[in-house]
Short mmCIF file of N, CA and C in Angstrom, two decimals:
data_model
loop_
_atom_site.label_atom_id
_atom_site.label_comp_id
_atom_site.label_asym_id
_atom_site.label_seq_id
_atom_site.Cartn_x
_atom_site.Cartn_y
_atom_site.Cartn_z
N MET A 294 0.84 -1.19 0.00
CA MET A 294 0.00 0.00 0.00
C MET A 294 0.88 1.24 0.00
N ILE A 295 0.54 2.19 -0.83
CA ILE A 295 1.24 3.48 -0.83
C ILE A 295 0.65 4.31 0.30
N LYS A 296 1.51 4.85 1.15
CA LYS A 296 1.05 5.63 2.29
C LYS A 296 1.35 7.11 2.06
N THR A 297 0.30 7.87 1.78
CA THR A 297 0.46 9.31 1.66
C THR A 297 -0.09 9.97 2.92
N LYS A 298 0.28 11.21 3.13
CA LYS A 298 -0.21 11.97 4.27
C LYS A 298 -1.23 13.02 3.85
N GLY A 299 -1.52 13.08 2.56
CA GLY A 299 -2.45 14.08 2.06
C GLY A 299 -1.85 14.74 0.84
N ILE A 300 -2.33 15.91 0.52
CA ILE A 300 -1.85 16.68 -0.63
C ILE A 300 -0.75 17.63 -0.15
N ASN A 301 0.42 17.55 -0.73
CA ASN A 301 1.51 18.46 -0.40
C ASN A 301 1.21 19.83 -0.99
N HIS A 302 0.94 19.87 -2.29
CA HIS A 302 0.54 21.11 -2.93
C HIS A 302 -0.17 20.80 -4.24
N ILE A 303 -0.92 21.76 -4.69
CA ILE A 303 -1.50 21.72 -6.02
C ILE A 303 -0.80 22.82 -6.79
N ALA A 304 -0.42 22.54 -8.02
CA ALA A 304 0.30 23.53 -8.84
C ALA A 304 -0.62 24.02 -9.95
N LEU A 305 -0.89 25.31 -9.96
CA LEU A 305 -1.76 25.95 -10.94
C LEU A 305 -0.94 26.93 -11.77
N VAL A 306 -1.54 27.50 -12.78
CA VAL A 306 -0.86 28.47 -13.63
C VAL A 306 -1.59 29.81 -13.52
N CYS A 307 -0.84 30.89 -13.35
CA CYS A 307 -1.45 32.22 -13.25
C CYS A 307 -1.03 33.09 -14.43
N ARG A 308 -1.81 34.15 -14.66
CA ARG A 308 -1.50 35.06 -15.77
C ARG A 308 -0.60 36.20 -15.32
N ASP A 309 -0.57 36.49 -14.01
CA ASP A 309 0.21 37.60 -13.48
C ASP A 309 0.60 37.23 -12.05
N MET A 310 1.88 36.97 -11.80
CA MET A 310 2.30 36.51 -10.48
C MET A 310 2.09 37.58 -9.41
N LYS A 311 2.33 38.83 -9.74
CA LYS A 311 2.17 39.89 -8.74
C LYS A 311 0.71 40.00 -8.31
N GLU A 312 -0.20 39.97 -9.25
CA GLU A 312 -1.64 40.03 -8.96
C GLU A 312 -2.07 38.81 -8.15
N THR A 313 -1.57 37.64 -8.54
CA THR A 313 -1.90 36.39 -7.84
C THR A 313 -1.35 36.42 -6.43
N MET A 314 -0.10 36.87 -6.26
CA MET A 314 0.50 36.96 -4.93
C MET A 314 -0.32 37.89 -4.04
N HIS A 315 -0.74 39.02 -4.56
CA HIS A 315 -1.56 39.96 -3.77
C HIS A 315 -2.86 39.28 -3.31
N PHE A 316 -3.55 38.61 -4.22
CA PHE A 316 -4.82 37.98 -3.89
C PHE A 316 -4.64 36.93 -2.80
N TYR A 317 -3.66 36.04 -2.97
CA TYR A 317 -3.49 34.96 -2.02
C TYR A 317 -2.92 35.42 -0.68
N THR A 318 -2.04 36.41 -0.67
CA THR A 318 -1.46 36.87 0.60
C THR A 318 -2.33 37.92 1.29
N GLU A 319 -2.90 38.83 0.53
CA GLU A 319 -3.66 39.94 1.15
C GLU A 319 -5.14 39.64 1.33
N VAL A 320 -5.78 39.03 0.34
CA VAL A 320 -7.21 38.75 0.44
C VAL A 320 -7.46 37.45 1.19
N LEU A 321 -6.78 36.37 0.78
CA LEU A 321 -6.99 35.07 1.44
C LEU A 321 -6.10 34.85 2.65
N LYS A 322 -5.13 35.74 2.86
CA LYS A 322 -4.22 35.70 4.03
C LYS A 322 -3.43 34.39 4.10
N MET A 323 -2.98 33.92 2.94
CA MET A 323 -2.15 32.72 2.86
C MET A 323 -0.70 33.17 2.69
N PRO A 324 0.15 32.90 3.67
CA PRO A 324 1.53 33.36 3.59
C PRO A 324 2.30 32.75 2.41
N LEU A 325 3.06 33.60 1.74
CA LEU A 325 3.99 33.16 0.70
C LEU A 325 5.22 32.62 1.43
N PHE A 326 5.58 31.35 1.16
CA PHE A 326 6.71 30.80 1.91
C PHE A 326 7.87 30.32 1.04
N LYS A 327 7.69 30.28 -0.28
CA LYS A 327 8.79 29.86 -1.14
C LYS A 327 8.58 30.43 -2.53
N THR A 328 9.67 30.96 -3.10
CA THR A 328 9.64 31.43 -4.49
C THR A 328 10.79 30.77 -5.25
N VAL A 329 10.54 30.45 -6.51
CA VAL A 329 11.54 29.83 -7.36
C VAL A 329 11.57 30.57 -8.69
N GLN A 330 12.75 30.95 -9.13
CA GLN A 330 12.93 31.50 -10.48
C GLN A 330 13.32 30.32 -11.37
N LEU A 331 12.54 30.04 -12.38
CA LEU A 331 12.78 28.89 -13.25
C LEU A 331 13.81 29.20 -14.33
N PRO A 332 14.55 28.21 -14.78
CA PRO A 332 15.58 28.43 -15.80
C PRO A 332 15.03 28.99 -17.12
N ASP A 333 13.75 28.72 -17.41
CA ASP A 333 13.15 29.21 -18.67
C ASP A 333 12.57 30.61 -18.54
N GLY A 334 12.81 31.29 -17.40
CA GLY A 334 12.30 32.64 -17.18
C GLY A 334 11.00 32.68 -16.40
N GLY A 335 10.39 31.53 -16.18
CA GLY A 335 9.15 31.47 -15.42
C GLY A 335 9.40 31.56 -13.92
N GLN A 336 8.30 31.52 -13.18
CA GLN A 336 8.38 31.55 -11.72
C GLN A 336 7.46 30.48 -11.14
N HIS A 337 7.76 30.07 -9.89
CA HIS A 337 6.95 29.09 -9.17
C HIS A 337 6.89 29.55 -7.72
N PHE A 338 5.71 29.98 -7.25
CA PHE A 338 5.53 30.51 -5.90
C PHE A 338 4.60 29.61 -5.11
N PHE A 339 4.89 29.46 -3.80
CA PHE A 339 4.12 28.57 -2.93
C PHE A 339 3.48 29.38 -1.79
N PHE A 340 2.19 29.11 -1.54
CA PHE A 340 1.41 29.78 -0.50
C PHE A 340 0.90 28.74 0.49
N ASP A 341 1.02 29.04 1.78
CA ASP A 341 0.57 28.15 2.84
C ASP A 341 -0.94 28.30 3.01
N CYS A 342 -1.69 27.23 2.73
CA CYS A 342 -3.15 27.30 2.87
C CYS A 342 -3.63 26.57 4.12
N GLY A 343 -2.73 26.23 5.04
CA GLY A 343 -3.10 25.64 6.32
C GLY A 343 -3.00 24.13 6.32
N GLY A 344 -2.88 23.58 7.50
CA GLY A 344 -2.87 22.14 7.68
C GLY A 344 -1.69 21.44 7.04
N GLY A 345 -0.58 22.15 6.80
CA GLY A 345 0.58 21.56 6.15
C GLY A 345 0.43 21.45 4.65
N ASN A 346 -0.56 22.10 4.08
CA ASN A 346 -0.84 22.05 2.64
C ASN A 346 -0.49 23.39 2.00
N SER A 347 -0.26 23.35 0.70
CA SER A 347 0.02 24.60 0.01
C SER A 347 -0.58 24.63 -1.39
N VAL A 348 -0.72 25.85 -1.88
CA VAL A 348 -1.17 26.11 -3.24
C VAL A 348 0.02 26.78 -3.92
N ALA A 349 0.41 26.25 -5.05
CA ALA A 349 1.55 26.81 -5.79
C ALA A 349 1.07 27.31 -7.15
N PHE A 350 1.77 28.31 -7.65
CA PHE A 350 1.47 28.85 -8.98
C PHE A 350 2.72 28.91 -9.82
N PHE A 351 2.55 28.51 -11.07
CA PHE A 351 3.56 28.74 -12.10
C PHE A 351 3.15 29.99 -12.86
N TRP A 352 4.13 30.72 -13.33
CA TRP A 352 3.90 31.84 -14.25
C TRP A 352 4.94 31.74 -15.35
N TRP A 353 4.47 31.84 -16.60
CA TRP A 353 5.34 31.95 -17.77
C TRP A 353 4.82 33.07 -18.64
N GLU A 354 5.73 33.88 -19.15
CA GLU A 354 5.34 34.99 -20.01
C GLU A 354 4.57 34.50 -21.23
N ASP A 355 4.93 33.33 -21.76
CA ASP A 355 4.30 32.84 -22.98
C ASP A 355 3.31 31.70 -22.73
N ALA A 356 2.71 31.64 -21.53
CA ALA A 356 1.73 30.59 -21.23
C ALA A 356 0.51 30.75 -22.14
N PRO A 357 -0.11 29.65 -22.54
CA PRO A 357 -1.34 29.74 -23.32
C PRO A 357 -2.42 30.49 -22.53
N PRO A 358 -3.35 31.14 -23.21
CA PRO A 358 -4.40 31.89 -22.50
C PRO A 358 -5.36 30.95 -21.76
N ALA A 359 -6.11 31.52 -20.85
CA ALA A 359 -7.13 30.78 -20.12
C ALA A 359 -8.15 30.21 -21.10
N ALA A 360 -8.77 29.10 -20.71
CA ALA A 360 -9.77 28.45 -21.57
C ALA A 360 -11.02 28.13 -20.74
N PRO A 361 -11.78 29.17 -20.32
CA PRO A 361 -13.00 28.92 -19.54
C PRO A 361 -13.96 28.01 -20.31
N GLY A 362 -14.55 27.09 -19.59
CA GLY A 362 -15.46 26.13 -20.21
C GLY A 362 -14.74 24.90 -20.73
N ILE A 363 -13.42 24.95 -20.73
CA ILE A 363 -12.62 23.78 -21.13
C ILE A 363 -11.72 23.41 -19.97
N ALA A 364 -10.77 24.27 -19.65
CA ALA A 364 -9.82 23.98 -18.57
C ALA A 364 -10.23 24.58 -17.24
N SER A 365 -11.24 25.44 -17.25
CA SER A 365 -11.73 26.04 -16.01
C SER A 365 -13.23 26.29 -16.16
N VAL A 366 -13.87 26.53 -15.03
CA VAL A 366 -15.31 26.79 -15.00
C VAL A 366 -15.61 28.13 -15.66
N LYS A 367 -16.66 28.17 -16.49
CA LYS A 367 -17.09 29.44 -17.09
C LYS A 367 -17.77 30.32 -16.05
N LYS A 368 -18.81 29.80 -15.42
CA LYS A 368 -19.55 30.58 -14.41
C LYS A 368 -20.32 29.61 -13.52
N PHE A 369 -19.92 29.52 -12.24
CA PHE A 369 -20.61 28.64 -11.32
C PHE A 369 -21.80 29.36 -10.73
N PRO A 370 -22.90 28.73 -10.49
CA PRO A 370 -23.19 27.31 -10.66
C PRO A 370 -23.84 26.99 -12.01
N TYR A 371 -23.97 27.98 -12.86
CA TYR A 371 -24.76 27.83 -14.08
C TYR A 371 -24.02 27.15 -15.23
N ASP A 372 -22.72 27.31 -15.30
CA ASP A 372 -21.93 26.73 -16.39
C ASP A 372 -20.63 26.19 -15.80
N ALA A 373 -20.74 25.05 -15.10
CA ALA A 373 -19.62 24.55 -14.30
C ALA A 373 -18.89 23.35 -14.89
N LYS A 374 -19.33 22.85 -16.04
CA LYS A 374 -18.65 21.68 -16.62
C LYS A 374 -17.29 22.09 -17.17
N THR A 375 -16.31 21.19 -16.97
CA THR A 375 -14.98 21.39 -17.52
C THR A 375 -14.53 20.10 -18.19
N ALA A 376 -13.46 20.19 -18.98
CA ALA A 376 -12.99 19.05 -19.77
C ALA A 376 -12.34 17.97 -18.92
N VAL A 377 -12.32 16.77 -19.46
CA VAL A 377 -11.63 15.65 -18.83
C VAL A 377 -10.16 16.05 -18.64
N GLY A 378 -9.64 15.80 -17.45
CA GLY A 378 -8.25 16.13 -17.15
C GLY A 378 -8.04 17.56 -16.67
N SER A 379 -9.10 18.36 -16.66
CA SER A 379 -8.97 19.74 -16.18
C SER A 379 -9.22 19.78 -14.68
N MET A 380 -8.98 20.93 -14.08
CA MET A 380 -9.34 21.12 -12.68
C MET A 380 -10.64 21.91 -12.65
N ASN A 381 -11.64 21.39 -11.98
CA ASN A 381 -12.92 22.10 -11.90
C ASN A 381 -12.84 23.23 -10.87
N HIS A 382 -12.46 22.91 -9.65
CA HIS A 382 -12.28 23.95 -8.63
C HIS A 382 -11.41 23.42 -7.50
N LEU A 383 -10.96 24.33 -6.66
CA LEU A 383 -10.13 24.00 -5.51
C LEU A 383 -10.88 24.42 -4.26
N ALA A 384 -11.12 23.47 -3.35
CA ALA A 384 -11.87 23.74 -2.12
C ALA A 384 -10.93 23.77 -0.93
N PHE A 385 -10.98 24.86 -0.19
CA PHE A 385 -10.20 25.00 1.04
C PHE A 385 -11.08 24.62 2.22
N ASP A 386 -10.59 23.74 3.08
CA ASP A 386 -11.33 23.27 4.24
C ASP A 386 -11.25 24.31 5.35
N MET A 387 -12.37 24.54 6.01
CA MET A 387 -12.37 25.44 7.16
C MET A 387 -13.47 25.03 8.13
N GLU A 388 -13.36 25.49 9.34
CA GLU A 388 -14.39 25.24 10.35
C GLU A 388 -15.64 26.04 9.97
N GLU A 389 -16.80 25.48 10.29
CA GLU A 389 -18.06 26.14 9.93
C GLU A 389 -18.18 27.53 10.54
N ASP A 390 -17.70 27.70 11.78
CA ASP A 390 -17.81 29.01 12.42
C ASP A 390 -16.88 30.06 11.80
N GLU A 391 -15.96 29.65 10.94
CA GLU A 391 -15.08 30.58 10.23
C GLU A 391 -15.67 31.03 8.89
N LEU A 392 -16.68 30.32 8.39
CA LEU A 392 -17.21 30.56 7.07
C LEU A 392 -17.77 31.97 6.91
N GLU A 393 -18.57 32.43 7.83
CA GLU A 393 -19.17 33.77 7.73
C GLU A 393 -18.11 34.87 7.75
N ALA A 394 -17.10 34.72 8.60
CA ALA A 394 -16.01 35.71 8.66
C ALA A 394 -15.23 35.73 7.35
N ALA A 395 -15.03 34.55 6.76
CA ALA A 395 -14.32 34.47 5.48
C ALA A 395 -15.13 35.14 4.38
N ILE A 396 -16.43 34.92 4.38
CA ILE A 396 -17.31 35.56 3.39
C ILE A 396 -17.23 37.07 3.52
N GLU A 397 -17.29 37.56 4.74
CA GLU A 397 -17.21 39.01 4.98
C GLU A 397 -15.88 39.58 4.49
N ARG A 398 -14.78 38.85 4.74
CA ARG A 398 -13.46 39.30 4.29
C ARG A 398 -13.40 39.37 2.76
N LEU A 399 -13.97 38.37 2.09
CA LEU A 399 -14.00 38.38 0.62
C LEU A 399 -14.85 39.55 0.10
N GLN A 400 -16.01 39.76 0.70
CA GLN A 400 -16.88 40.87 0.28
C GLN A 400 -16.19 42.22 0.48
N ASP A 401 -15.51 42.38 1.62
CA ASP A 401 -14.79 43.62 1.89
C ASP A 401 -13.69 43.87 0.86
N ALA A 402 -13.12 42.80 0.31
CA ALA A 402 -12.07 42.92 -0.70
C ALA A 402 -12.65 43.06 -2.11
N GLY A 403 -13.99 43.06 -2.23
CA GLY A 403 -14.62 43.23 -3.54
C GLY A 403 -14.64 41.98 -4.39
N VAL A 404 -14.48 40.82 -3.77
CA VAL A 404 -14.48 39.55 -4.50
C VAL A 404 -15.93 39.14 -4.74
N GLU A 405 -16.25 38.80 -6.00
CA GLU A 405 -17.59 38.34 -6.34
C GLU A 405 -17.78 36.90 -5.85
N LEU A 406 -18.87 36.68 -5.11
CA LEU A 406 -19.17 35.37 -4.53
C LEU A 406 -20.45 34.81 -5.13
N THR A 407 -20.67 33.50 -4.93
CA THR A 407 -21.97 32.95 -5.26
C THR A 407 -23.00 33.69 -4.42
N PRO A 408 -24.23 33.80 -4.92
CA PRO A 408 -25.23 34.62 -4.23
C PRO A 408 -25.50 34.22 -2.78
N ALA A 409 -25.31 32.96 -2.45
CA ALA A 409 -25.61 32.50 -1.09
C ALA A 409 -24.66 31.38 -0.72
N VAL A 410 -24.68 31.03 0.55
CA VAL A 410 -23.94 29.86 1.01
C VAL A 410 -24.68 28.63 0.50
N PHE A 411 -23.96 27.69 -0.07
CA PHE A 411 -24.55 26.45 -0.53
C PHE A 411 -24.54 25.45 0.62
N ASN A 412 -25.72 24.93 0.95
CA ASN A 412 -25.86 23.87 1.93
C ASN A 412 -25.98 22.57 1.14
N HIS A 413 -24.86 21.91 0.89
CA HIS A 413 -24.84 20.70 0.07
C HIS A 413 -25.53 19.56 0.80
N ASP A 414 -26.49 18.93 0.12
CA ASP A 414 -27.22 17.81 0.70
C ASP A 414 -27.49 16.76 -0.37
N ASP A 415 -28.24 15.74 -0.04
CA ASP A 415 -28.53 14.66 -0.98
C ASP A 415 -29.84 14.86 -1.73
N SER A 416 -30.38 16.06 -1.75
CA SER A 416 -31.63 16.33 -2.48
C SER A 416 -31.35 16.27 -3.98
N PRO A 417 -32.41 16.17 -4.81
CA PRO A 417 -32.21 16.10 -6.26
C PRO A 417 -31.39 17.27 -6.83
N GLN A 418 -31.52 18.48 -6.28
CA GLN A 418 -30.72 19.61 -6.80
C GLN A 418 -29.34 19.68 -6.17
N GLY A 419 -29.11 18.93 -5.10
CA GLY A 419 -27.79 18.84 -4.50
C GLY A 419 -27.48 19.87 -3.43
N TYR A 420 -28.42 20.76 -3.18
CA TYR A 420 -28.21 21.75 -2.12
C TYR A 420 -29.56 22.28 -1.64
N SER A 421 -29.53 22.90 -0.48
CA SER A 421 -30.73 23.47 0.12
C SER A 421 -30.45 24.91 0.50
N GLU A 422 -31.49 25.73 0.46
CA GLU A 422 -31.33 27.11 0.94
C GLU A 422 -31.24 27.13 2.46
N ASP A 423 -31.81 26.11 3.09
CA ASP A 423 -31.87 26.06 4.54
C ASP A 423 -30.92 25.00 5.11
N MET A 424 -30.42 25.25 6.29
CA MET A 424 -29.60 24.28 7.00
C MET A 424 -30.53 23.22 7.59
N HIS A 425 -30.17 21.92 7.46
CA HIS A 425 -30.94 20.83 8.04
C HIS A 425 -29.99 19.66 8.31
N ASP A 426 -30.49 18.60 8.93
CA ASP A 426 -29.64 17.47 9.33
C ASP A 426 -28.96 16.76 8.17
N GLY A 427 -29.50 16.86 6.96
CA GLY A 427 -28.92 16.19 5.80
C GLY A 427 -27.80 16.96 5.12
N VAL A 428 -27.54 18.19 5.56
CA VAL A 428 -26.46 19.00 4.96
C VAL A 428 -25.13 18.42 5.40
N PHE A 429 -24.24 18.15 4.43
CA PHE A 429 -22.93 17.57 4.77
C PHE A 429 -21.78 18.54 4.57
N VAL A 430 -21.98 19.58 3.75
CA VAL A 430 -20.97 20.62 3.57
C VAL A 430 -21.68 21.94 3.34
N ARG A 431 -21.17 23.00 3.96
CA ARG A 431 -21.65 24.36 3.68
C ARG A 431 -20.49 25.07 3.00
N SER A 432 -20.78 25.77 1.90
CA SER A 432 -19.67 26.40 1.19
C SER A 432 -20.09 27.64 0.42
N VAL A 433 -19.07 28.38 0.02
CA VAL A 433 -19.23 29.55 -0.84
C VAL A 433 -18.18 29.45 -1.92
N TYR A 434 -18.52 29.89 -3.14
CA TYR A 434 -17.64 29.80 -4.29
C TYR A 434 -17.28 31.21 -4.78
N PHE A 435 -16.06 31.32 -5.30
CA PHE A 435 -15.57 32.59 -5.85
C PHE A 435 -14.41 32.27 -6.78
N THR A 436 -13.94 33.26 -7.52
CA THR A 436 -12.79 33.01 -8.39
C THR A 436 -11.64 33.92 -8.01
N ASP A 437 -10.44 33.45 -8.30
CA ASP A 437 -9.25 34.27 -8.09
C ASP A 437 -9.02 35.13 -9.34
N PRO A 438 -7.99 35.97 -9.37
CA PRO A 438 -7.78 36.84 -10.54
C PRO A 438 -7.50 36.09 -11.84
N ASN A 439 -7.18 34.80 -11.75
CA ASN A 439 -6.89 34.00 -12.94
C ASN A 439 -8.12 33.28 -13.47
N GLY A 440 -9.27 33.48 -12.81
CA GLY A 440 -10.48 32.80 -13.20
C GLY A 440 -10.59 31.40 -12.62
N ILE A 441 -9.71 31.04 -11.69
CA ILE A 441 -9.76 29.73 -11.05
C ILE A 441 -10.86 29.75 -9.99
N MET A 442 -11.79 28.80 -10.10
CA MET A 442 -12.87 28.74 -9.13
C MET A 442 -12.35 28.14 -7.83
N LEU A 443 -12.62 28.84 -6.73
CA LEU A 443 -12.22 28.43 -5.40
C LEU A 443 -13.46 28.25 -4.54
N GLU A 444 -13.32 27.47 -3.50
CA GLU A 444 -14.44 27.22 -2.59
C GLU A 444 -13.89 27.22 -1.17
N PHE A 445 -14.62 27.86 -0.26
CA PHE A 445 -14.39 27.69 1.16
C PHE A 445 -15.45 26.69 1.61
N ALA A 446 -15.04 25.54 2.13
CA ALA A 446 -15.96 24.46 2.45
C ALA A 446 -15.82 24.04 3.91
N ALA A 447 -16.96 23.89 4.57
CA ALA A 447 -17.00 23.45 5.97
C ALA A 447 -17.84 22.18 6.05
N THR A 448 -17.21 21.08 6.40
CA THR A 448 -17.92 19.81 6.55
C THR A 448 -18.74 19.87 7.84
N THR A 449 -20.00 19.44 7.76
CA THR A 449 -20.91 19.59 8.90
C THR A 449 -21.30 18.27 9.55
N LYS A 450 -20.82 17.15 9.02
CA LYS A 450 -21.17 15.86 9.62
C LYS A 450 -20.07 14.85 9.33
N GLU A 451 -20.07 13.77 10.08
CA GLU A 451 -19.15 12.67 9.82
C GLU A 451 -19.77 11.75 8.78
N PHE A 452 -18.95 11.23 7.88
CA PHE A 452 -19.43 10.34 6.84
C PHE A 452 -19.33 8.89 7.30
N GLY A 453 -20.25 8.07 6.79
CA GLY A 453 -20.27 6.64 7.11
C GLY A 453 -20.59 5.84 5.86
N PRO A 454 -20.73 4.53 6.00
CA PRO A 454 -21.00 3.66 4.85
C PRO A 454 -22.25 4.07 4.06
N GLN A 455 -23.24 4.63 4.72
CA GLN A 455 -24.46 5.05 4.05
C GLN A 455 -24.23 6.19 3.06
N ASP A 456 -23.09 6.85 3.14
CA ASP A 456 -22.79 7.96 2.25
C ASP A 456 -22.17 7.52 0.93
N VAL A 457 -21.90 6.24 0.79
CA VAL A 457 -21.39 5.69 -0.48
C VAL A 457 -22.52 4.83 -1.06
N ALA A 458 -23.38 5.47 -1.87
CA ALA A 458 -24.63 4.82 -2.28
C ALA A 458 -24.83 4.76 -3.80
N HIS A 459 -23.88 5.19 -4.59
CA HIS A 459 -24.09 5.26 -6.04
C HIS A 459 -23.07 4.40 -6.79
N GLU A 460 -23.53 3.77 -7.84
CA GLU A 460 -22.64 3.01 -8.72
C GLU A 460 -21.88 4.01 -9.59
N PRO A 461 -20.61 3.79 -9.85
CA PRO A 461 -19.86 4.71 -10.70
C PRO A 461 -20.34 4.64 -12.15
N ALA A 462 -20.44 5.80 -12.79
CA ALA A 462 -20.85 5.86 -14.20
C ALA A 462 -19.70 5.41 -15.10
N THR A 463 -20.04 4.98 -16.30
CA THR A 463 -19.03 4.55 -17.27
C THR A 463 -19.47 5.00 -18.65
N MET A 464 -18.51 5.13 -19.53
CA MET A 464 -18.82 5.49 -20.91
C MET A 464 -19.29 4.28 -21.71
N GLU A 465 -19.07 3.09 -21.19
CA GLU A 465 -19.49 1.88 -21.88
C GLU A 465 -21.00 1.75 -21.87
N ALA A 466 -21.57 1.19 -22.93
CA ALA A 466 -23.02 0.99 -23.00
C ALA A 466 -23.43 0.02 -21.89
N GLY A 467 -24.52 0.36 -21.19
CA GLY A 467 -24.98 -0.39 -20.06
C GLY A 467 -25.44 -1.74 -20.37
#
């Protein structure tokens, strides 16, 4: 068995390292702890997102442009599909009592958020406007300056065997 301890970092690509650094250090309050100047002229910066985890960004002057609707979400929750092999969004774990303060901090910084907190549940639409016993995660979605969809997510219950109830889909004919 391979024994991992979790995710060390996720590496994303930004369009402007200075703008990205400002957003992650000043708005999200994630300390910058390592910078690398790459031999090809690019950069690789690492931000501490808590719990021993980090978010890293590459920057290259000649990076291909963003591809919303293919490599990133166009507009959540209305147009959230992305291509196979792409990253849909990055969710940061936080305590539920921190969620409201985080929302307020984002609003104060002028960050556009989803209209409301999503109470994720097992209903047909996947969320409820109201908090109830079936809610398993409460979250808010927003994007960084690169158009990367981010989520602040607070788990509200412990999971058990009853939470694994669906057969995996396949492209093969049934």
